[in-house]
Amino acid sequence: MRYLSDVNLRAVLSVLIARAGGTIEISNRELYDAMLPDNGQAEGFEIEELPDALRLTTVPRPGLNGAQR
């Protein structure tokens, strides 16, 4: 699986929010930093299908100078 559909993404968010106690607060700064990071490259995600689950992992992309964040 290379990406999550909107339906799957909403389901993942629902599970994660429930695991966190039902509420997650994200500041505007955190949100914008995730959407528009300083290096111009948003983090990617590795999505691995397991027999009875999905594993989601953030994968930092190289910065402008080629270094990993």
Coordinates of N, CA, C and O in Angstrom, one line a residue, residues 10-53:
R10 N -9.0 8.9 7.6 CA -9.9 9.3 8.6 C -10.0 8.2 9.7 O -10.1 8.5 10.9
A11 N -10.0 7.0 9.3 CA -10.1 5.9 10.2 C -8.9 5.8 11.1 O -9.0 5.6 12.3
V12 N -7.7 6.0 10.5 CA -6.4 6.0 11.2 C -6.5 7.1 12.3 O -6.1 6.9 13.4
L13 N -6.9 8.3 11.9 CA -7.0 9.5 12.8 C -8.0 9.1 13.9 O -7.7 9.5 15.1
S14 N -9.1 8.5 13.6 CA -10.0 8.2 14.7 C -9.4 7.2 15.7 O -9.6 7.4 16.9
V15 N -8.7 6.2 15.2 CA -8.0 5.3 16.1 C -7.0 6.0 17.0 O -6.9 5.8 18.2
L16 N -6.2 6.8 16.4 CA -5.1 7.5 17.1 C -5.7 8.5 18.1 O -5.2 8.6 19.3
I17 N -6.7 9.2 17.8 CA -7.3 10.1 18.7 C -8.0 9.4 19.9 O -7.8 9.8 21.0
A18 N -8.6 8.3 19.6 CA -9.2 7.4 20.6 C -8.1 6.9 21.6 O -8.3 6.9 22.8
R19 N -7.0 6.5 21.0 CA -5.9 6.0 21.8 C -5.3 7.1 22.7 O -4.8 6.8 23.8
A20 N -5.4 8.3 22.3 CA -4.9 9.5 23.0 C -5.9 10.0 24.1 O -5.6 11.0 24.7
G21 N -7.0 9.3 24.2 CA -7.9 9.7 25.2 C -9.1 10.5 24.7 O -9.9 11.0 25.4
G22 N -9.2 10.6 23.4 CA -10.4 11.2 22.7 C -10.2 12.6 22.3 O -11.0 13.2 21.6
T23 N -9.0 13.2 22.7 CA -8.8 14.6 22.3 C -7.3 14.8 22.0 O -6.5 14.3 22.7
I24 N -7.0 15.5 20.9 CA -5.6 15.8 20.6 C -5.7 17.3 20.2 O -6.5 17.7 19.4
E25 N -4.8 18.1 20.8 CA -4.7 19.5 20.5 C -3.4 19.7 19.6 O -2.3 19.3 20.0
I26 N -3.6 20.4 18.5 CA -2.4 20.7 17.6 C -2.5 22.2 17.4 O -3.5 22.7 16.9
S27 N -1.4 22.8 17.7 CA -1.3 24.3 17.6 C -1.2 24.6 16.1 O -0.8 23.8 15.3
N28 N -1.6 25.8 15.7 CA -1.4 26.3 14.3 C 0.0 26.1 13.9 O 0.3 25.7 12.8
R29 N 0.9 26.5 14.8 CA 2.4 26.4 14.5 C 2.8 25.0 14.1 O 3.4 24.7 13.1
E30 N 2.3 24.0 14.9 CA 2.7 22.6 14.6 C 2.1 22.2 13.3 O 2.7 21.5 12.5
L31 N 0.8 22.6 13.1 CA 0.1 22.2 11.8 C 0.9 22.8 10.6 O 1.1 22.1 9.7
Y32 N 1.2 24.1 10.7 CA 1.9 24.7 9.5 C 3.3 24.2 9.4 O 3.8 24.1 8.3
D33 N 4.0 23.9 10.5 CA 5.3 23.3 10.4 C 5.3 22.0 9.7 O 6.2 21.6 9.0
A34 N 4.2 21.2 10.0 CA 4.1 19.9 9.3 C 3.7 20.0 7.8 O 4.2 19.3 7.0
M35 N 3.0 21.1 7.5 CA 2.6 21.3 6.1 C 3.7 21.9 5.3 O 3.9 21.6 4.1
L36 N 4.4 22.9 5.9 CA 5.4 23.7 5.2 C 6.7 23.7 6.1 O 7.0 24.7 6.7
P37 N 7.4 22.6 6.2 CA 8.6 22.6 7.0 C 9.7 23.5 6.4 O 9.7 23.9 5.2
D38 N 10.6 23.9 7.3 CA 11.7 24.8 6.9 C 12.5 24.4 5.7 O 13.0 25.2 4.9
N39 N 12.7 23.1 5.6 CA 13.5 22.6 4.4 C 12.7 22.5 3.1 O 13.3 22.0 2.1
G40 N 11.4 22.8 3.2 CA 10.6 22.7 2.0 C 10.1 21.4 1.6 O 9.4 21.2 0.6
Q41 N 10.5 20.3 2.4 CA 10.1 19.0 2.1 C 9.3 18.4 3.2 O 9.9 18.3 4.3
A42 N 8.1 18.1 3.0 CA 7.3 17.5 4.1 C 7.8 16.0 4.3 O 8.3 15.4 3.4
E43 N 7.6 15.5 5.5 CA 8.0 14.2 5.8 C 7.1 13.2 5.0 O 5.9 13.5 4.9
G44 N 7.6 12.1 4.6 CA 6.9 11.1 3.9 C 6.4 10.1 4.9 O 6.8 10.1 6.1
F45 N 5.6 9.2 4.4 CA 5.2 8.1 5.3 C 5.4 6.8 4.6 O 5.2 6.6 3.4
E46 N 5.9 5.8 5.4 CA 6.0 4.4 4.9 C 4.7 3.7 5.4 O 4.4 3.8 6.6
I47 N 4.0 3.1 4.6 CA 2.8 2.4 5.0 C 3.0 0.9 4.6 O 3.3 0.5 3.5
E48 N 3.0 0.1 5.7 CA 3.3 -1.3 5.5 C 2.0 -2.1 5.9 O 1.5 -1.9 7.0
E49 N 1.6 -3.0 5.1 CA 0.4 -3.9 5.4 C 1.0 -5.1 6.1 O 1.8 -5.8 5.7
L50 N 0.4 -5.3 7.3 CA 0.7 -6.5 8.1 C -0.4 -7.4 8.0 O -1.5 -7.0 7.5
P51 N -0.3 -8.7 8.5 CA -1.4 -9.6 8.3 C -2.7 -9.1 8.9 O -3.8 -9.4 8.4
D52 N -2.7 -8.4 10.1 CA -3.9 -8.0 10.7 C -3.9 -6.5 11.1 O -4.6 -6.1 12.0
A53 N -3.0 -5.7 10.4 CA -2.8 -4.3 10.8 C -2.1 -3.5 9.7 O -1.7 -4.1 8.7

